[in-house]
Amino acid sequence: MKSLFFALAVAGVMLSGCVTGQAPKPVPAAVALAQGETTLEAAYNVVARIYLNRAPTMNPALKAKLKPLLAQAYVATQMAAVAEKMGAANAFDDQIKNAAALITEAKTLLGVK
């Protein structure tokens, strides 16, 4: 429910540019996404698979740190995809940075490079 609220809030912010008459900024070509799985989604999926494989034998304290971290990374990854589709460059960049930081933190906790 929290992620649905977050998604609606972000969508509202992105649509506010339409209400004010400002055209959304196009996503820079350097960060344009290809069809199919993006690099960001692939990075998330790799870390999530490692987590899921190790979860049955993982230290409960580590598992308690990783689970919400990965949930936040998933939401940020999905919001980046939404922002890209809407042409909201600032929101897109922000969500990519957020997701990348969360994925990096999860990788560090899992001890993977």
Short mmCIF file of N, CA, C and O in Angstrom, two decimals:
data_model
loop_
_atom_site.label_atom_id
_atom_site.label_comp_id
_atom_site.label_asym_id
_atom_site.label_seq_id
_atom_site.Cartn_x
_atom_site.Cartn_y
_atom_site.Cartn_z
N MET A 1 0.82 -1.18 0.00
CA MET A 1 0.00 0.00 0.00
C MET A 1 0.87 1.25 0.00
O MET A 1 0.58 2.21 -0.67
N LYS A 2 1.97 1.20 0.79
CA LYS A 2 2.87 2.34 0.86
C LYS A 2 3.49 2.63 -0.50
O LYS A 2 3.62 3.78 -0.90
N SER A 3 3.88 1.57 -1.23
CA SER A 3 4.49 1.78 -2.55
C SER A 3 3.47 2.32 -3.55
O SER A 3 3.82 3.09 -4.42
N LEU A 4 2.20 1.93 -3.40
CA LEU A 4 1.16 2.46 -4.27
C LEU A 4 0.98 3.95 -4.01
O LEU A 4 0.89 4.74 -4.95
N PHE A 5 0.98 4.33 -2.75
CA PHE A 5 0.87 5.75 -2.41
C PHE A 5 2.06 6.52 -2.99
O PHE A 5 1.90 7.59 -3.57
N PHE A 6 3.26 5.95 -2.84
CA PHE A 6 4.46 6.60 -3.36
C PHE A 6 4.37 6.75 -4.88
O PHE A 6 4.68 7.81 -5.42
N ALA A 7 3.92 5.70 -5.55
CA ALA A 7 3.80 5.75 -7.01
C ALA A 7 2.81 6.82 -7.43
O ALA A 7 3.06 7.57 -8.38
N LEU A 8 1.69 6.91 -6.73
CA LEU A 8 0.70 7.92 -7.06
C LEU A 8 1.22 9.33 -6.79
O LEU A 8 0.96 10.26 -7.55
N ALA A 9 1.98 9.48 -5.70
CA ALA A 9 2.54 10.79 -5.37
C ALA A 9 3.54 11.23 -6.44
O ALA A 9 3.52 12.39 -6.89
N VAL A 10 4.40 10.32 -6.86
CA VAL A 10 5.39 10.65 -7.89
C VAL A 10 4.69 10.97 -9.21
O VAL A 10 5.03 11.92 -9.90
N ALA A 11 3.68 10.17 -9.54
CA ALA A 11 2.94 10.42 -10.78
C ALA A 11 2.28 11.79 -10.73
O ALA A 11 2.28 12.53 -11.73
N GLY A 12 1.74 12.16 -9.56
CA GLY A 12 1.13 13.48 -9.41
C GLY A 12 2.12 14.60 -9.60
O GLY A 12 1.83 15.61 -10.26
N VAL A 13 3.30 14.43 -9.04
CA VAL A 13 4.34 15.46 -9.19
C VAL A 13 4.76 15.57 -10.65
O VAL A 13 4.93 16.67 -11.18
N MET A 14 4.90 14.43 -11.31
CA MET A 14 5.32 14.46 -12.71
C MET A 14 4.23 15.07 -13.59
O MET A 14 4.53 15.76 -14.55
N LEU A 15 2.99 14.82 -13.26
CA LEU A 15 1.90 15.37 -14.06
C LEU A 15 1.68 16.85 -13.77
O LEU A 15 1.08 17.55 -14.58
N SER A 16 2.17 17.34 -12.65
CA SER A 16 1.97 18.75 -12.32
C SER A 16 2.59 19.67 -13.36
O SER A 16 2.13 20.78 -13.57
N GLY A 17 3.63 19.20 -14.02
CA GLY A 17 4.23 19.99 -15.10
C GLY A 17 3.26 20.20 -16.24
O GLY A 17 3.26 21.23 -16.90
N CYS A 18 2.38 19.22 -16.46
CA CYS A 18 1.38 19.34 -17.52
C CYS A 18 0.33 20.38 -17.15
O CYS A 18 -0.15 21.12 -18.00
N VAL A 19 -0.03 20.44 -15.88
CA VAL A 19 -1.05 21.38 -15.42
C VAL A 19 -0.54 22.81 -15.53
O VAL A 19 -1.28 23.72 -15.87
N THR A 20 0.73 23.03 -15.26
CA THR A 20 1.29 24.37 -15.30
C THR A 20 1.61 24.82 -16.72
O THR A 20 2.01 25.95 -16.93
N GLY A 21 1.45 23.93 -17.67
CA GLY A 21 1.72 24.28 -19.05
C GLY A 21 3.17 24.08 -19.46
O GLY A 21 3.54 24.37 -20.58
N GLN A 22 3.99 23.59 -18.53
CA GLN A 22 5.39 23.33 -18.86
C GLN A 22 5.51 21.95 -19.48
O GLN A 22 4.97 20.98 -18.95
N ALA A 23 6.18 21.87 -20.57
CA ALA A 23 6.39 20.57 -21.20
C ALA A 23 7.41 19.78 -20.40
O ALA A 23 8.37 20.34 -19.89
N PRO A 24 7.20 18.46 -20.24
CA PRO A 24 8.19 17.66 -19.53
C PRO A 24 9.51 17.68 -20.28
O PRO A 24 9.55 17.71 -21.51
N LYS A 25 10.60 17.66 -19.52
CA LYS A 25 11.92 17.65 -20.13
C LYS A 25 12.20 16.25 -20.67
O LYS A 25 11.92 15.27 -20.01
N PRO A 26 12.74 16.16 -21.86
CA PRO A 26 13.05 14.83 -22.41
C PRO A 26 14.22 14.20 -21.64
O PRO A 26 15.07 14.90 -21.10
N VAL A 27 14.21 12.89 -21.60
CA VAL A 27 15.29 12.17 -20.95
C VAL A 27 16.54 12.31 -21.82
O VAL A 27 16.47 12.13 -23.04
N PRO A 28 17.69 12.64 -21.23
CA PRO A 28 18.92 12.77 -22.02
C PRO A 28 19.24 11.47 -22.77
O PRO A 28 18.99 10.39 -22.26
N ALA A 29 19.78 11.61 -23.94
CA ALA A 29 20.10 10.45 -24.76
C ALA A 29 21.07 9.51 -24.07
O ALA A 29 21.02 8.30 -24.25
N ALA A 30 21.95 10.06 -23.23
CA ALA A 30 22.95 9.24 -22.54
C ALA A 30 22.31 8.24 -21.58
O ALA A 30 22.91 7.22 -21.26
N VAL A 31 21.09 8.55 -21.12
CA VAL A 31 20.45 7.64 -20.18
C VAL A 31 19.17 7.04 -20.75
O VAL A 31 18.35 6.50 -20.03
N ALA A 32 18.99 7.15 -22.04
CA ALA A 32 17.80 6.56 -22.67
C ALA A 32 17.82 5.05 -22.47
O ALA A 32 18.86 4.41 -22.52
N LEU A 33 16.66 4.49 -22.24
CA LEU A 33 16.57 3.06 -21.97
C LEU A 33 16.28 2.29 -23.24
O LEU A 33 15.52 2.72 -24.09
N ALA A 34 16.86 1.12 -23.34
CA ALA A 34 16.57 0.23 -24.45
C ALA A 34 15.34 -0.60 -24.10
O ALA A 34 14.94 -0.65 -22.94
N GLN A 35 14.75 -1.20 -25.08
CA GLN A 35 13.61 -2.06 -24.81
C GLN A 35 14.07 -3.26 -24.00
O GLN A 35 15.20 -3.69 -24.09
N GLY A 36 13.13 -3.81 -23.22
CA GLY A 36 13.45 -4.97 -22.40
C GLY A 36 14.06 -4.57 -21.08
O GLY A 36 13.86 -3.46 -20.60
N GLU A 37 14.80 -5.47 -20.50
CA GLU A 37 15.38 -5.24 -19.19
C GLU A 37 16.50 -4.21 -19.26
O GLU A 37 17.39 -4.29 -20.08
N THR A 38 16.41 -3.22 -18.39
CA THR A 38 17.43 -2.18 -18.35
C THR A 38 18.60 -2.63 -17.49
O THR A 38 18.52 -3.60 -16.76
N THR A 39 19.68 -1.88 -17.55
CA THR A 39 20.84 -2.16 -16.71
C THR A 39 20.47 -2.05 -15.23
O THR A 39 20.89 -2.86 -14.42
N LEU A 40 19.66 -1.06 -14.90
CA LEU A 40 19.23 -0.87 -13.52
C LEU A 40 18.40 -2.07 -13.04
O LEU A 40 18.62 -2.60 -11.95
N GLU A 41 17.46 -2.50 -13.87
CA GLU A 41 16.64 -3.66 -13.52
C GLU A 41 17.50 -4.91 -13.39
O GLU A 41 17.30 -5.73 -12.49
N ALA A 42 18.45 -5.06 -14.28
CA ALA A 42 19.34 -6.22 -14.24
C ALA A 42 20.16 -6.22 -12.95
O ALA A 42 20.31 -7.26 -12.31
N ALA A 43 20.67 -5.06 -12.56
CA ALA A 43 21.45 -4.95 -11.33
C ALA A 43 20.59 -5.32 -10.12
O ALA A 43 21.03 -6.05 -9.22
N TYR A 44 19.36 -4.81 -10.11
CA TYR A 44 18.44 -5.15 -9.01
C TYR A 44 18.19 -6.65 -8.99
O TYR A 44 18.24 -7.29 -7.94
N ASN A 45 17.90 -7.23 -10.15
CA ASN A 45 17.58 -8.66 -10.21
C ASN A 45 18.72 -9.54 -9.75
O ASN A 45 18.50 -10.56 -9.09
N VAL A 46 19.95 -9.17 -10.07
CA VAL A 46 21.11 -9.94 -9.64
C VAL A 46 21.18 -9.94 -8.11
O VAL A 46 21.33 -11.00 -7.49
N VAL A 47 21.07 -8.77 -7.51
CA VAL A 47 21.16 -8.66 -6.06
C VAL A 47 19.98 -9.38 -5.39
O VAL A 47 20.14 -10.08 -4.39
N ALA A 48 18.79 -9.22 -5.95
CA ALA A 48 17.61 -9.88 -5.39
C ALA A 48 17.75 -11.41 -5.44
O ALA A 48 17.38 -12.10 -4.49
N ARG A 49 18.28 -11.92 -6.54
CA ARG A 49 18.47 -13.38 -6.66
C ARG A 49 19.50 -13.88 -5.63
O ARG A 49 19.30 -14.96 -5.04
N ILE A 50 20.56 -13.13 -5.44
CA ILE A 50 21.56 -13.52 -4.43
C ILE A 50 20.90 -13.54 -3.05
O ILE A 50 21.08 -14.49 -2.27
N TYR A 51 20.13 -12.51 -2.75
CA TYR A 51 19.42 -12.44 -1.48
C TYR A 51 18.49 -13.65 -1.31
O TYR A 51 18.50 -14.32 -0.27
N LEU A 52 17.70 -13.93 -2.32
CA LEU A 52 16.75 -15.05 -2.23
C LEU A 52 17.45 -16.40 -2.08
O LEU A 52 16.98 -17.27 -1.35
N ASN A 53 18.58 -16.56 -2.75
CA ASN A 53 19.33 -17.81 -2.63
C ASN A 53 19.93 -17.99 -1.23
O ASN A 53 20.02 -19.10 -0.73
N ARG A 54 20.34 -16.88 -0.63
CA ARG A 54 20.98 -16.95 0.68
C ARG A 54 20.01 -16.80 1.84
O ARG A 54 20.36 -17.12 2.98
N ALA A 55 18.82 -16.33 1.59
CA ALA A 55 17.85 -16.03 2.66
C ALA A 55 17.60 -17.19 3.63
O ALA A 55 17.53 -16.96 4.84
N PRO A 56 17.46 -18.43 3.15
CA PRO A 56 17.16 -19.52 4.09
C PRO A 56 18.24 -19.73 5.16
O PRO A 56 17.92 -20.18 6.26
N THR A 57 19.47 -19.40 4.86
CA THR A 57 20.56 -19.62 5.82
C THR A 57 21.18 -18.31 6.32
O THR A 57 22.19 -18.32 7.00
N MET A 58 20.56 -17.20 5.97
CA MET A 58 21.11 -15.88 6.30
C MET A 58 20.89 -15.54 7.78
O MET A 58 19.88 -15.90 8.37
N ASN A 59 21.85 -14.81 8.32
CA ASN A 59 21.73 -14.26 9.67
C ASN A 59 20.46 -13.42 9.73
O ASN A 59 20.25 -12.55 8.87
N PRO A 60 19.58 -13.63 10.72
CA PRO A 60 18.33 -12.88 10.80
C PRO A 60 18.51 -11.36 10.85
O PRO A 60 17.69 -10.62 10.28
N ALA A 61 19.56 -10.88 11.49
CA ALA A 61 19.79 -9.43 11.56
C ALA A 61 20.13 -8.87 10.18
O ALA A 61 19.64 -7.80 9.80
N LEU A 62 20.94 -9.60 9.43
CA LEU A 62 21.29 -9.17 8.07
C LEU A 62 20.05 -9.21 7.17
O LEU A 62 19.81 -8.29 6.39
N LYS A 63 19.28 -10.27 7.32
CA LYS A 63 18.06 -10.41 6.53
C LYS A 63 17.10 -9.26 6.82
O LYS A 63 16.48 -8.71 5.90
N ALA A 64 17.01 -8.85 8.09
CA ALA A 64 16.13 -7.74 8.48
C ALA A 64 16.59 -6.41 7.88
O ALA A 64 15.78 -5.52 7.64
N LYS A 65 17.87 -6.26 7.64
CA LYS A 65 18.39 -5.05 7.00
C LYS A 65 18.15 -5.07 5.48
O LYS A 65 17.82 -4.06 4.88
N LEU A 66 18.38 -6.24 4.88
CA LEU A 66 18.32 -6.35 3.43
C LEU A 66 16.91 -6.32 2.86
O LEU A 66 16.70 -5.73 1.79
N LYS A 67 15.98 -6.95 3.52
CA LYS A 67 14.63 -7.07 2.96
C LYS A 67 14.00 -5.70 2.67
O LYS A 67 13.56 -5.45 1.54
N PRO A 68 13.96 -4.77 3.63
CA PRO A 68 13.38 -3.45 3.30
C PRO A 68 14.24 -2.66 2.31
O PRO A 68 13.71 -1.90 1.50
N LEU A 69 15.53 -2.85 2.37
CA LEU A 69 16.43 -2.17 1.43
C LEU A 69 16.13 -2.59 0.00
O LEU A 69 16.03 -1.75 -0.90
N LEU A 70 15.94 -3.88 -0.21
CA LEU A 70 15.62 -4.38 -1.54
C LEU A 70 14.22 -3.96 -1.98
O LEU A 70 14.00 -3.69 -3.16
N ALA A 71 13.30 -3.87 -1.03
CA ALA A 71 11.95 -3.40 -1.37
C ALA A 71 12.00 -1.96 -1.85
O ALA A 71 11.35 -1.59 -2.83
N GLN A 72 12.78 -1.13 -1.17
CA GLN A 72 12.93 0.28 -1.58
C GLN A 72 13.62 0.37 -2.94
O GLN A 72 13.25 1.20 -3.77
N ALA A 73 14.62 -0.47 -3.16
CA ALA A 73 15.33 -0.47 -4.45
C ALA A 73 14.39 -0.87 -5.57
O ALA A 73 14.44 -0.30 -6.67
N TYR A 74 13.51 -1.83 -5.31
CA TYR A 74 12.54 -2.27 -6.31
C TYR A 74 11.61 -1.12 -6.69
O TYR A 74 11.38 -0.85 -7.87
N VAL A 75 11.08 -0.42 -5.68
CA VAL A 75 10.17 0.70 -5.94
C VAL A 75 10.89 1.78 -6.74
O VAL A 75 10.36 2.31 -7.72
N ALA A 76 12.11 2.11 -6.35
CA ALA A 76 12.87 3.15 -7.06
C ALA A 76 13.14 2.73 -8.50
O ALA A 76 13.06 3.56 -9.42
N THR A 77 13.43 1.46 -8.72
CA THR A 77 13.67 0.95 -10.08
C THR A 77 12.41 1.07 -10.93
O THR A 77 12.47 1.52 -12.08
N GLN A 78 11.27 0.71 -10.35
CA GLN A 78 10.01 0.82 -11.08
C GLN A 78 9.64 2.28 -11.34
O GLN A 78 9.14 2.62 -12.42
N MET A 79 9.89 3.15 -10.38
CA MET A 79 9.57 4.56 -10.55
C MET A 79 10.47 5.20 -11.61
O MET A 79 10.05 6.11 -12.32
N ALA A 80 11.70 4.73 -11.72
CA ALA A 80 12.59 5.22 -12.78
C ALA A 80 12.01 4.86 -14.15
O ALA A 80 12.02 5.68 -15.07
N ALA A 81 11.48 3.65 -14.26
CA ALA A 81 10.88 3.22 -15.53
C ALA A 81 9.65 4.07 -15.85
O ALA A 81 9.45 4.47 -17.00
N VAL A 82 8.84 4.38 -14.84
CA VAL A 82 7.64 5.21 -15.05
C VAL A 82 8.06 6.62 -15.48
O VAL A 82 7.51 7.18 -16.42
N ALA A 83 9.04 7.18 -14.78
CA ALA A 83 9.51 8.53 -15.11
C ALA A 83 10.07 8.59 -16.52
O ALA A 83 9.85 9.55 -17.25
N GLU A 84 10.79 7.54 -16.92
CA GLU A 84 11.36 7.50 -18.27
C GLU A 84 10.25 7.49 -19.32
O GLU A 84 10.31 8.21 -20.31
N LYS A 85 9.23 6.69 -19.08
CA LYS A 85 8.12 6.60 -20.03
C LYS A 85 7.37 7.92 -20.15
O LYS A 85 6.85 8.25 -21.21
N MET A 86 7.33 8.66 -19.05
CA MET A 86 6.62 9.94 -19.05
C MET A 86 7.51 11.09 -19.53
O MET A 86 7.03 12.21 -19.68
N GLY A 87 8.79 10.83 -19.72
CA GLY A 87 9.71 11.87 -20.17
C GLY A 87 10.08 12.84 -19.07
O GLY A 87 10.48 13.96 -19.35
N ALA A 88 9.97 12.42 -17.82
CA ALA A 88 10.29 13.28 -16.68
C ALA A 88 11.76 13.08 -16.31
O ALA A 88 12.10 12.24 -15.47
N ALA A 89 12.63 13.83 -16.95
CA ALA A 89 14.08 13.63 -16.82
C ALA A 89 14.57 13.79 -15.39
O ALA A 89 15.39 12.99 -14.93
N ASN A 90 14.11 14.81 -14.68
CA ASN A 90 14.59 15.03 -13.31
C ASN A 90 14.18 13.88 -12.39
O ASN A 90 14.99 13.38 -11.61
N ALA A 91 12.93 13.48 -12.46
CA ALA A 91 12.45 12.36 -11.64
C ALA A 91 13.17 11.08 -12.03
O ALA A 91 13.53 10.27 -11.17
N PHE A 92 13.40 10.90 -13.32
CA PHE A 92 14.11 9.73 -13.82
C PHE A 92 15.51 9.67 -13.24
O PHE A 92 15.93 8.65 -12.68
N ASP A 93 16.24 10.77 -13.33
CA ASP A 93 17.60 10.82 -12.80
C ASP A 93 17.62 10.58 -11.30
O ASP A 93 18.47 9.84 -10.79
N ASP A 94 16.68 11.20 -10.58
CA ASP A 94 16.62 11.03 -9.12
C ASP A 94 16.35 9.57 -8.74
O ASP A 94 16.99 9.04 -7.82
N GLN A 95 15.43 8.93 -9.44
CA GLN A 95 15.10 7.54 -9.11
C GLN A 95 16.24 6.59 -9.47
O GLN A 95 16.48 5.62 -8.75
N ILE A 96 16.95 6.89 -10.54
CA ILE A 96 18.11 6.05 -10.89
C ILE A 96 19.18 6.18 -9.82
O ILE A 96 19.74 5.18 -9.37
N LYS A 97 19.45 7.40 -9.38
CA LYS A 97 20.45 7.59 -8.33
C LYS A 97 20.03 6.90 -7.04
O LYS A 97 20.84 6.26 -6.38
N ASN A 98 18.76 7.02 -6.68
CA ASN A 98 18.25 6.39 -5.47
C ASN A 98 18.35 4.87 -5.57
O ASN A 98 18.85 4.22 -4.65
N ALA A 99 17.88 4.30 -6.66
CA ALA A 99 17.92 2.85 -6.84
C ALA A 99 19.36 2.34 -6.84
O ALA A 99 19.67 1.32 -6.21
N ALA A 100 20.23 3.04 -7.55
CA ALA A 100 21.63 2.62 -7.62
C ALA A 100 22.29 2.63 -6.25
O ALA A 100 23.04 1.71 -5.90
N ALA A 101 22.01 3.64 -5.45
CA ALA A 101 22.57 3.72 -4.09
C ALA A 101 22.06 2.57 -3.23
O ALA A 101 22.83 1.95 -2.48
N LEU A 102 20.77 2.27 -3.33
CA LEU A 102 20.19 1.19 -2.55
C LEU A 102 20.74 -0.17 -2.98
O LEU A 102 21.05 -1.02 -2.14
N ILE A 103 20.89 -0.36 -4.28
CA ILE A 103 21.44 -1.61 -4.80
C ILE A 103 22.89 -1.77 -4.36
O ILE A 103 23.32 -2.85 -3.95
N THR A 104 23.66 -0.69 -4.41
CA THR A 104 25.05 -0.72 -3.97
C THR A 104 25.14 -1.08 -2.49
O THR A 104 25.99 -1.88 -2.08
N GLU A 105 24.27 -0.49 -1.68
CA GLU A 105 24.26 -0.79 -0.25
C GLU A 105 23.92 -2.26 -0.01
O GLU A 105 24.55 -2.93 0.83
N ALA A 106 22.95 -2.79 -0.74
CA ALA A 106 22.58 -4.20 -0.61
C ALA A 106 23.75 -5.10 -1.01
O ALA A 106 24.03 -6.11 -0.34
N LYS A 107 24.42 -4.74 -2.10
CA LYS A 107 25.58 -5.54 -2.54
C LYS A 107 26.66 -5.55 -1.47
O LYS A 107 27.26 -6.59 -1.22
N THR A 108 26.88 -4.41 -0.85
CA THR A 108 27.89 -4.32 0.21
C THR A 108 27.52 -5.23 1.38
O THR A 108 28.36 -5.97 1.89
N LEU A 109 26.26 -5.18 1.79
CA LEU A 109 25.81 -6.03 2.89
C LEU A 109 25.90 -7.52 2.55
O LEU A 109 26.17 -8.35 3.42
N LEU A 110 25.69 -7.83 1.27
CA LEU A 110 25.78 -9.24 0.83
C LEU A 110 27.23 -9.66 0.57
O LEU A 110 27.51 -10.84 0.40
N GLY A 111 28.13 -8.69 0.49
CA GLY A 111 29.54 -9.00 0.25
C GLY A 111 29.83 -9.38 -1.19
O GLY A 111 30.73 -10.16 -1.46
N VAL A 112 29.07 -8.78 -2.12
CA VAL A 112 29.31 -9.04 -3.54
C VAL A 112 29.78 -7.76 -4.23
O VAL A 112 29.53 -6.66 -3.76
N LYS A 113 30.48 -7.93 -5.35
CA LYS A 113 31.00 -6.78 -6.08
C LYS A 113 30.14 -6.46 -7.27
O LYS A 113 29.45 -7.16 -7.83
#
